[in-house]
Amino acid sequence: MNGLLADRDKFWQGLLIAVSALVVQRLLEKLYWQVLVKIEESILNKDSGSLILAAGVLVGLDSLRALPVFLGAFRAAEALKKKNGVLALLVAGMIIIAIFTVLYISQPGQWDWGVPLVVFLSAVALLLIWGRGILRFWHKLIILSQLLMGIYWLSVAPLLTHFGFGRGELPASIKLAADYLDAHGTLNFFSFAFFLPFVIIAVITTGLIDNYSKIIQHINAAKEQEKQIRRVRIAAAQARILEELHALVHDLKTPLTTIQGLSSLLEMTSSNAKQREYAGKISQSVENMNDMISEMLYEEVRKPTSVHALINYVRAQIILENMNQKFYFYIEENLPDIEVNKIRLARALVNVIENAIRATESMSGGEIIVSVKKQDGGVKFTVEDNGKGISQQDLARIWEPGFSSSKSSGLGLTFVRKVVEDHGGHIYIDSRLGKGTRVTIVIPRG
Amino acid sequence: MRKILFVVMFTMVLLVSGCVPQNERITAYRVPHLPRPIARERAIITPAGQGVEGLVISQITSQLNIRNRFWRKVRGKDLSDRYDCVIIVLGISHGNMKRLKTDLTQEQQRLVELARSAKERGMAVVLVSMGKLYRHAGTDAISEAVAPHTDYVIVVGDGNYDGFFERLTAKANVPLTIVSDIEKIKTPLNSVFR
């Protein structure tokens, strides 16, 4: 059975709803007696108006009793896998027959299969064929109520008795009273006058819901398209910014060349030893800066770097003033040097740490732990915080360009992943809403 | 051609005669109404199964200016000289039976005892069925139990669709009237008293 079910819970919910009809019948029992009283009143007072009223009350009660049966049966049928269409029909039919049989046994004299059969066929057409996949529980409730309120009127139409409608005790009593009051025509008229509008309304409701859900689908598709366009625009903007940044950084090299040339000249021509020493230091710094610019400009530039030096460089870029959070750095001893683009990897680590700072800034007792350990010959960087965390829904989207769970640009993590992957490393994020986030970056030795 | 026509006609006659219901062979005492009255007013009308059918017959009897009392749970001990006829109207309502705290077995016992007491007092007992829609296994059982004490049976519409009442009345040697609809019941009902 489990192999046939697409949604096990939905199936059992359906059965439970269908079985609840037995409780409904029990609750309605005294109201059914009132129908009998009304029929007798109409006979005693020779009042066909009271008889129509009694018929209306009976239709209402029968509809109320049958509603959970059909609602539950169709819910259970929908829980089956989509490919089992015929089986779904059979399941719905079997549940309806079983529950009605129990209902009829527990309330003798109500045996009547004409109306349930017509309701079943109409509901199959509207709910299982036309409305499959688009109707929600409340839609079905409304449509089924309309169908039942319409079709149950057929049970009191004397015209249809020979076709198997209204053979239960109460409909038969109403028909007998109509016979006595010579109100056959009136009862037939009212039966069809209520049957047709209710059934037509049920069909219109299904059509309206169908149209509405199609419109909603179009709107959702348009929204998704809009989102994709936005992502593409952001990616393009990011590329443009990086390009401009590249050009700017490249331009820094021109004055550096002049500084380096002149300081070399000064070093060679100066007779003062102090001046020569200073000029040498300027040349060295310019060379370092030149290297840094090269690392910024060229992703593929890698140099053996000490992890301690990298972490010190990262720490130098984090402004720790006026911060409520506690910061802990745990760096393992004897870490191997790693061959990396120091500037880019440091920037990536700073991005991750800045995210942790943002996640803990509006709370008391915020803690950020940065630890670095050896792992599989490489190095594992872990940035852990006890901040607000990220929901599972957002966690699935954090790598999308432009997505941000905070008010940042949304480009940070995309850049981090790119840098890590460029180094042949991996990045993992674990987070629990309200508990905190842990970002793990593993960089191979190179 | 004539031979073929003759064979076809002959076959059809055979088929038609074969289709005649077996009921026709029952020697039922079917009458359009009673030839002479069998009871005097007042009548007690009681439903066999507490259906609304009894109330309808009570109303029709009143329209005929026949004094009657609609008595849902009348018993043999309730009979008195004020009444000369008991009309038992078949029709089951489980709702009414539950409301009146009775069931089919009790109803059958009540009616058999009522019919027997009525006979002992020399009262007329009339059994009325309102048609196929109002017949159940329960009403048939009551009919069979009451029939030996009955003086007259009236059936409306298709109530005798399976020949049940013809067999019943033939066995009990009781006159039977079958009328086409509820309006036509007035004549046989009137004939009980006038």
XYZ file of C-alpha atoms in Angstrom:
640
model
C 0.000 0.000 0.000
C 2.818 2.378 0.935
C 4.245 1.943 -2.575
C 1.050 3.335 -4.063
C 0.854 6.343 -1.776
C 2.458 9.660 -2.585
C 1.401 11.191 0.740
C 0.737 8.737 3.564
C -0.448 11.369 6.073
C -2.929 12.790 3.576
C -4.407 9.317 2.992
C -5.021 8.703 6.690
C -6.373 12.231 7.142
C -8.838 11.482 4.343
C -9.971 8.256 5.980
C -10.361 9.998 9.319
C -12.487 12.750 7.771
C -14.668 10.158 6.009
C -15.193 8.161 9.208
C -16.136 11.351 11.068
C -19.435 11.198 9.136
C -20.561 8.589 11.683
C -20.147 11.146 14.446
C -21.915 13.782 12.352
C -24.856 11.414 11.827
C -25.058 10.770 15.543
C -25.095 14.522 16.230
C -27.787 15.131 13.617
C -30.114 12.331 14.764
C -32.509 14.568 16.696
C -32.652 17.056 13.851
C -33.720 14.201 11.564
C -36.582 13.567 13.996
C -37.567 17.211 13.577
C -37.980 16.581 9.854
C -40.507 13.866 10.693
C -42.343 16.279 12.977
C -42.412 18.876 10.183
C -43.773 16.310 7.687
C -46.539 15.369 10.132
C -47.329 19.046 10.705
C -47.670 19.580 6.966
C -50.079 16.608 6.771
C -52.153 17.793 9.741
C -52.267 21.421 8.546
C -52.524 20.479 4.864
C -49.667 22.892 4.294
C -47.417 22.158 1.320
C -45.192 25.097 2.369
C -44.239 23.222 5.548
C -43.574 20.161 3.426
C -41.133 22.083 1.184
C -39.469 23.399 4.337
C -39.183 19.844 5.697
C -37.662 18.771 2.368
C -35.171 21.650 2.571
C -34.151 20.711 6.112
C -33.739 17.071 5.058
C -31.563 18.096 2.104
C -29.423 20.239 4.427
C -28.993 17.432 6.957
C -28.233 14.807 4.320
C -25.669 17.143 2.715
C -24.036 17.825 6.076
C -23.806 14.112 6.783
C -22.451 13.234 3.329
C -19.899 16.090 3.168
C -17.175 14.417 5.298
C -17.673 11.131 3.425
C -16.946 12.653 0.006
C -14.363 15.141 1.259
C -12.435 12.394 3.060
C -12.733 9.862 0.232
C -11.387 12.308 -2.363
C -8.578 13.444 -0.059
C -7.544 9.821 0.437
C -7.752 9.225 -3.327
C -5.550 12.250 -4.034
C -2.907 10.853 -1.698
C -2.215 8.128 -4.251
C 0.559 8.590 -6.792
C -0.592 10.494 -9.883
C -0.060 7.567 -12.270
C -2.711 5.547 -10.368
C -5.717 7.513 -11.697
C -8.097 4.564 -12.017
C -7.013 3.195 -8.648
C -7.718 6.617 -7.092
C -11.269 6.417 -8.440
C -11.671 2.910 -7.063
C -10.319 3.899 -3.657
C -12.641 6.906 -3.451
C -15.609 4.777 -4.540
C -14.817 2.019 -2.068
C -14.466 4.423 0.849
C -17.772 6.092 -0.052
C -19.601 2.754 -0.361
C -18.100 1.468 2.906
C -18.941 4.575 4.935
C -22.453 4.927 3.493
C -23.109 1.249 4.215
C -22.112 1.756 7.852
C -24.195 4.952 7.976
C -27.241 3.186 6.562
C -26.829 0.223 8.908
C -26.496 2.470 11.948
C -29.520 4.517 10.876
C -31.902 1.987 9.278
C -34.367 3.070 6.679
C -31.985 5.432 4.898
C -30.817 3.114 2.093
C -30.535 5.304 -0.960
C -27.739 5.005 -3.534
C -29.117 7.229 -6.329
C -27.948 10.538 -4.907
C -24.539 9.329 -3.654
C -23.861 7.905 -7.127
C -24.673 11.202 -8.880
C -22.650 13.175 -6.306
C -19.715 10.787 -6.798
C -19.753 11.141 -10.587
C -20.099 14.940 -10.424
C -17.364 15.217 -7.819
C -15.048 13.013 -9.893
C -15.615 15.320 -12.858
C -15.092 18.540 -10.901
C -12.544 17.591 -8.237
C -10.494 14.711 -9.603
C -10.478 15.520 -13.316
C -10.981 19.276 -13.712
C -9.594 20.477 -10.409
C -6.831 17.945 -9.730
C -3.754 19.694 -8.437
C -5.297 23.167 -8.405
C -7.983 22.846 -5.725
C -7.081 23.268 -2.086
C -8.926 21.693 0.823
C -11.222 24.713 1.331
C -12.022 24.925 -2.375
C -13.112 21.281 -2.334
C -15.159 21.861 0.787
C -17.062 24.697 -0.903
C -17.568 22.896 -4.231
C -18.684 19.659 -2.567
C -21.107 21.546 -0.308
C -22.671 23.171 -3.375
C -22.901 19.847 -5.217
C -24.442 18.056 -2.250
C -26.941 20.849 -1.554
C -28.016 20.686 -5.182
C -28.016 16.968 -5.883
C -29.687 15.942 -2.610
C -32.759 17.868 -3.786
C -33.198 15.096 -6.349
C -33.919 12.669 -3.490
C -37.183 14.472 -2.717
C -38.312 14.820 -6.340
C -41.251 12.383 -6.799
C -40.493 12.350 -10.530
C -37.212 10.518 -9.948
C -38.391 7.852 -7.484
C -38.533 5.239 -10.254
C -34.889 5.969 -11.103
C -33.676 5.018 -7.640
C -33.681 8.466 -6.040
C -35.117 9.103 -2.576
C -35.979 5.587 -1.476
C -35.050 6.238 2.138
C -37.749 6.544 4.781
C -37.709 10.309 5.089
C -37.762 11.152 1.365
C -40.488 8.503 0.956
C -42.506 10.098 3.747
C -42.140 13.510 2.103
C -43.336 12.039 -1.193
C -46.301 10.382 0.515
C -47.231 13.667 2.145
C -46.890 15.374 -1.245
C -49.197 12.683 -2.677
C -51.761 13.378 0.005
C -51.437 17.177 -0.360
C -51.507 16.868 -4.140
C -48.182 18.704 -4.155
C -46.232 16.446 -6.510
C -45.788 19.198 -9.061
C -44.739 21.733 -6.456
C -42.184 19.368 -4.938
C -40.781 18.464 -8.369
C -40.544 22.152 -9.246
C -38.739 23.094 -6.032
C -36.414 20.105 -6.294
C -35.203 21.125 -9.728
C -35.327 24.837 -8.896
C -32.760 24.214 -6.142
C -30.838 21.417 -7.867
C -29.920 23.342 -11.005
C -28.590 26.594 -9.461
C -26.503 24.780 -6.847
C -24.914 22.463 -9.413
C -24.334 25.350 -11.844
C -22.742 27.385 -9.034
C -20.467 24.411 -8.211
C -19.347 24.258 -11.850
C -18.813 28.031 -12.001
C -16.862 27.963 -8.721
C -14.572 25.247 -10.065
C -14.059 27.251 -13.261
C -13.288 30.443 -11.335
C -10.792 28.685 -9.077
C -9.198 27.071 -12.137
C -8.822 30.493 -13.823
C -7.578 32.069 -10.609
C -4.911 29.414 -10.105
C -3.795 29.814 -13.717
C -3.417 33.566 -13.168
C -1.443 32.892 -9.972
C 0.806 30.478 -11.886
C 1.461 33.172 -14.532
C 2.238 35.739 -11.818
C 4.636 33.331 -10.101
C 6.350 32.553 -13.409
C 6.710 36.303 -14.117
C 8.153 36.830 -10.611
C 10.667 34.041 -11.137
C 11.675 35.578 -14.461
C 12.077 38.944 -12.756
C 14.296 37.349 -10.113
C 16.472 35.746 -12.774
C 16.804 39.070 -14.613
C 17.800 40.708 -11.310
C 20.434 38.042 -10.682
C 21.873 38.530 -14.162
C 21.936 42.320 -13.675
C 23.717 41.974 -10.332
C 26.252 39.583 -11.843
C 26.841 42.051 -14.687
C 27.224 44.936 -12.223
C 29.661 42.852 -10.180
C 31.704 42.096 -13.292
C 31.731 45.780 -14.267
C 32.804 46.869 -10.766
C 35.589 44.296 -10.730
C 36.722 45.427 -14.150
C 36.838 49.065 -13.057
C 38.596 48.076 -9.834
C 41.124 46.170 -11.892
C 41.819 49.226 -14.008
C 42.149 51.449 -10.928
C 44.511 49.059 -9.181
C 46.510 48.740 -12.348
C 46.822 52.518 -12.488
C 48.425 52.423 -9.017
C 51.407 50.723 -10.590
C 52.392 53.836 -12.627
C 53.199 56.143 -9.656
C 54.802 53.174 -7.877
C 57.244 52.780 -10.767
C 58.169 56.469 -10.477
C 58.593 56.180 -6.680
C 60.736 53.090 -7.053
C 62.897 54.679 -9.788
C 63.484 57.866 -7.842
C 64.176 56.085 -4.549
C 66.733 53.853 -6.336
C 68.329 56.986 -7.788
C 68.391 58.553 -4.319
C 69.945 55.411 -2.862
C 72.695 55.456 -5.473
C 73.455 59.168 -5.444
C 73.110 60.034 -1.774
C 76.285 60.343 0.264
C 74.346 60.236 3.511
C 74.167 56.672 4.892
C 70.866 57.307 6.685
C 69.280 58.607 3.489
C 70.511 55.541 1.598
C 69.025 53.292 4.274
C 65.675 55.107 4.082
C 65.705 55.030 0.296
C 66.347 51.271 0.449
C 63.389 50.800 2.785
C 61.177 52.850 0.462
C 62.240 50.631 -2.449
C 61.497 47.487 -0.418
C 58.028 48.780 0.567
C 57.265 49.775 -2.993
C 58.289 46.288 -4.102
C 55.978 44.744 -1.490
C 53.157 46.984 -2.585
C 53.836 46.064 -6.186
C 53.580 42.395 -5.264
C 50.290 43.022 -3.455
C 48.886 44.824 -6.441
C 49.955 41.939 -8.658
C 48.154 39.505 -6.362
C 45.071 41.662 -6.540
C 45.202 41.915 -10.285
C 46.129 38.373 -11.137
C 44.137 35.626 -9.415
C 46.618 32.989 -10.461
C 49.482 34.636 -8.586
C 50.301 32.387 -5.581
C 53.149 32.553 -3.094
C 54.126 30.314 -0.193
C 52.610 32.114 2.794
C 52.846 31.487 6.503
C 49.408 30.950 8.056
C 50.361 33.176 10.986
C 51.273 35.975 8.581
C 47.960 35.487 6.783
C 45.968 35.626 10.025
C 47.901 38.687 11.210
C 47.100 40.353 7.901
C 43.423 39.463 8.373
C 43.390 40.749 11.972
C 44.940 44.012 10.822
C 41.924 44.598 8.571
C 39.260 44.002 11.203
C 38.260 47.054 13.201
C 37.707 45.746 16.705
C 36.992 49.071 18.395
C 33.583 49.666 20.054
C 32.564 46.048 19.619
C 30.414 44.200 22.167
C 31.367 40.779 20.859
C 34.173 38.689 22.254
C 36.750 37.587 19.714
C 38.835 34.434 20.084
C 41.617 33.294 17.778
C 42.961 29.735 18.132
C 45.878 29.075 15.811
C 47.507 25.667 15.950
C 51.304 25.547 16.235
C 53.527 24.249 13.445
C 51.085 24.901 10.656
C 52.554 24.358 7.198
C 52.980 27.245 4.803
C 50.320 27.350 2.132
C 50.700 28.546 -1.434
C 47.977 31.149 -1.829
C 47.045 34.511 -3.184
C 47.366 36.187 0.211
C 45.450 39.336 -0.602
C 42.420 37.538 -2.060
C 42.298 34.760 0.556
C 42.679 37.308 3.351
C 39.829 39.330 1.832
C 37.682 36.194 1.710
C 38.369 35.434 5.387
C 37.634 39.060 6.317
C 34.281 38.774 4.499
C 33.372 35.679 6.521
C 34.427 37.314 9.801
C 32.498 40.495 8.954
C 29.365 38.334 8.401
C 29.887 36.848 11.883
C 30.254 40.340 13.331
C 26.997 41.451 11.679
C 25.184 38.332 12.975
C 26.178 39.055 16.586
C 26.237 42.856 16.725
C 22.682 43.416 17.969
C 22.884 40.911 20.846
C 24.579 40.689 24.192
C 27.033 37.870 24.831
C 28.008 37.599 21.183
C 31.092 35.473 20.568
C 33.164 34.898 17.458
C 35.742 32.133 17.381
C 38.308 31.914 14.582
C 40.335 28.714 14.649
C 42.949 27.393 12.267
C 44.076 23.743 12.233
C 45.880 21.292 10.027
C 43.694 19.051 7.926
C 44.684 16.459 5.312
C 47.966 18.187 4.630
C 46.213 21.517 4.152
C 44.734 24.038 6.547
C 41.218 24.356 7.915
C 39.910 27.816 8.829
C 36.745 27.885 10.977
C 34.739 30.996 11.798
C 32.043 30.295 14.351
C 29.484 32.654 15.937
C 26.515 32.346 18.300
C 24.462 34.944 16.422
C 21.020 34.951 14.850
C 21.789 32.142 12.389
C 20.294 31.528 8.947
C 16.998 29.772 8.216
C 17.059 26.534 6.203
C 15.169 28.333 3.437
C 17.799 31.107 3.225
C 20.647 28.614 3.620
C 19.712 27.093 0.268
C 20.072 30.505 -1.411
C 23.137 32.074 0.197
C 25.397 31.298 -2.770
C 23.149 33.145 -5.196
C 24.677 36.462 -6.362
C 22.668 39.298 -4.867
C 21.074 37.234 -2.098
C 21.635 38.498 1.426
C 19.961 37.578 4.694
C 21.299 40.866 6.148
C 21.336 44.323 4.590
C 24.718 43.848 2.841
C 25.291 43.883 -0.915
C 24.877 40.138 -1.116
C 28.119 39.672 -3.015
C 30.294 38.563 -0.073
C 29.788 34.798 0.031
C 29.819 34.453 -3.753
C 33.279 36.066 -3.755
C 34.434 33.881 -0.822
C 33.421 30.677 -2.568
C 35.071 31.757 -5.795
C 38.374 32.503 -4.020
C 38.261 29.216 -2.064
C 37.458 27.170 -5.163
C 40.174 28.998 -7.162
C 42.605 27.687 -4.529
C 41.231 24.162 -4.948
C 39.608 24.332 -1.518
C 36.125 23.797 -0.123
C 33.721 25.857 1.930
C 30.880 24.544 4.144
C 28.258 26.440 6.105
C 26.241 25.024 9.011
C 23.654 27.232 10.592
C 20.636 27.015 12.890
C 18.215 29.885 13.223
C 18.691 31.578 16.583
C 21.690 29.385 17.465
C 24.536 30.602 15.260
C 26.592 29.853 12.162
C 29.810 27.971 11.466
C 31.771 28.545 8.242
C 34.536 26.063 7.458
C 37.120 26.727 4.746
C 39.654 24.072 3.809
C 42.646 25.190 1.722
C 45.094 22.578 0.371
C 48.751 23.166 0.913
C 49.149 23.964 -2.781
C -45.732 -15.863 -46.147
C -48.968 -16.637 -44.340
C -47.371 -19.709 -42.794
C -44.482 -17.592 -41.485
C -46.931 -15.005 -40.172
C -48.909 -17.745 -38.465
C -45.794 -19.228 -36.847
C -44.696 -15.763 -35.620
C -48.168 -14.993 -34.243
C -48.367 -18.391 -32.566
C -44.932 -17.954 -30.984
C -45.911 -14.491 -29.731
C -49.125 -15.831 -28.212
C -47.134 -18.539 -26.457
C -44.574 -16.024 -25.221
C -47.234 -13.600 -24.002
C -49.149 -16.331 -22.233
C -45.872 -17.475 -20.643
C -45.249 -13.967 -19.368
C -48.537 -13.744 -17.545
C -47.624 -13.514 -13.858
C -48.137 -16.570 -11.740
C -50.192 -14.341 -9.427
C -53.138 -14.633 -11.774
C -53.493 -18.229 -10.730
C -53.984 -17.274 -7.113
C -57.601 -17.348 -6.161
C -57.629 -13.983 -4.471
C -60.884 -12.352 -3.529
C -60.261 -9.071 -5.353
C -63.002 -6.449 -5.199
C -63.209 -2.783 -6.245
C -64.624 -2.130 -2.756
C -66.603 -4.002 -0.107
C -70.149 -4.898 -1.187
C -71.511 -4.043 2.268
C -70.144 -2.284 5.364
C -68.334 -4.394 7.942
C -67.966 -1.812 10.716
C -69.540 1.144 12.380
C -67.853 4.357 13.468
C -65.623 5.119 15.417
C -62.365 3.746 14.052
C -58.930 3.518 15.582
C -56.126 4.152 13.117
C -52.657 3.009 14.106
C -49.389 2.975 12.165
C -47.587 -0.348 11.886
C -43.984 0.843 12.258
C -44.820 4.431 13.265
C -44.470 5.853 9.728
C -46.395 8.941 8.624
C -48.600 6.701 6.470
C -51.007 6.182 9.404
C -51.466 9.905 9.810
C -52.256 10.305 6.111
C -54.958 7.601 6.297
C -56.346 9.207 9.434
C -56.633 12.523 7.596
C -58.295 10.880 4.566
C -60.749 9.061 6.866
C -61.599 12.378 8.527
C -62.177 13.897 5.062
C -64.724 11.098 4.538
C -66.445 12.256 7.745
C -65.701 8.956 9.400
C -64.972 9.564 13.060
C -61.616 8.165 13.984
C -58.797 8.399 16.436
C -55.148 8.323 15.366
C -53.509 6.288 18.094
C -49.780 5.587 17.652
C -49.298 2.914 20.287
C -52.782 1.548 20.881
C -52.859 -1.885 22.501
C -55.494 -4.582 22.836
C -56.327 -3.496 26.359
C -57.091 0.035 25.108
C -60.020 -1.160 22.978
C -63.507 -0.370 24.196
C -67.112 -0.286 23.017
C -66.560 3.248 21.699
C -64.693 1.746 18.753
C -65.861 -0.747 16.163
C -62.965 -0.853 13.739
C -59.165 -0.967 13.787
C -57.275 0.239 10.699
C -53.633 -0.827 10.652
C -51.553 1.217 8.208
C -48.240 -0.307 7.151
C -45.288 2.089 7.079
C -42.016 2.039 8.951
C -40.186 5.026 10.346
C -37.113 4.058 12.342
C -36.776 7.670 13.440
C -40.292 7.777 14.898
C -39.851 4.334 16.456
C -36.665 5.501 18.169
C -38.393 8.709 19.238
C -41.285 6.709 20.701
C -38.901 4.170 22.257
C -40.126 1.133 20.389
C -38.802 -1.169 17.678
C -40.061 -3.477 14.947
C -40.355 -6.546 17.184
C -42.382 -4.652 19.768
C -44.507 -3.148 17.025
C -45.254 -6.581 15.577
C -46.185 -7.942 19.010
C -48.401 -4.908 19.691
C -50.228 -5.209 16.379
C -50.804 -8.966 16.552
C -52.153 -8.585 20.061
C -54.270 -5.613 18.963
C -55.737 -7.457 15.946
C -56.454 -10.563 18.032
C -58.181 -8.517 20.760
C -60.180 -6.610 18.158
C -61.402 -9.889 16.657
C -62.317 -11.191 20.062
C -64.375 -8.051 20.631
C -66.035 -8.494 17.244
C -64.411 -5.434 15.752
C -63.407 -5.156 12.078
C -59.680 -5.111 11.276
C -58.520 -3.428 8.062
C -54.935 -3.562 6.779
C -53.678 -0.778 4.476
C -50.437 -0.680 2.454
C -49.457 2.582 0.748
C -47.322 1.113 -2.061
C -44.012 -0.449 -3.007
C -41.935 2.480 -1.719
C -43.388 1.954 1.759
C -42.956 -1.805 1.868
C -40.023 -3.390 3.643
C -39.160 -6.792 5.059
C -40.483 -5.435 8.344
C -43.901 -4.439 7.002
C -44.248 -7.752 5.178
C -43.546 -9.621 8.404
C -46.187 -7.551 10.201
C -48.666 -8.139 7.347
C -48.138 -11.886 7.548
C -48.548 -11.885 11.330
C -51.706 -9.742 11.303
C -53.363 -11.221 8.191
C -55.171 -14.123 9.951
C -57.054 -11.567 12.082
C -57.838 -9.193 9.226
C -61.210 -8.593 7.553
C -60.116 -6.467 4.614
C -56.869 -5.426 2.902
C -56.418 -2.272 0.813
C -53.246 -1.764 -1.236
C -52.305 1.478 -2.991
C -50.356 1.709 -6.255
C -47.663 -0.856 -6.929
C -47.744 -2.277 -3.395
C -48.704 -5.679 -4.791
C -45.952 -5.633 -7.456
C -44.770 -9.103 -6.458
C -48.225 -10.592 -5.681
C -47.473 -10.627 -1.975
C -50.859 -9.261 -0.871
C -52.750 -11.494 -3.273
C -51.081 -14.544 -1.805
C -51.628 -13.244 1.702
C -55.327 -12.488 1.285
C -55.965 -15.714 -0.644
C -54.436 -17.689 2.198
C -56.427 -15.815 4.846
C -59.544 -15.743 2.678
C -59.840 -11.985 3.009
C -61.109 -9.547 0.376
C -58.434 -7.387 -1.274
C -58.762 -4.074 -3.058
C -55.926 -2.581 -5.073
C -56.294 1.086 -6.022
C -54.087 3.018 -8.426
C -53.311 6.015 -6.225
C -53.865 7.576 -2.852
C -56.920 9.558 -3.977
C -58.694 6.360 -5.044
C -58.369 4.825 -1.592
C -61.404 6.814 -0.443
C -63.926 4.477 -2.104
C -62.789 1.187 -0.479
C -62.176 2.953 2.812
C -65.678 4.411 2.759
C -67.117 0.999 1.899
C -65.868 -0.361 5.236
C -68.361 1.876 7.062
C -71.081 2.748 4.521
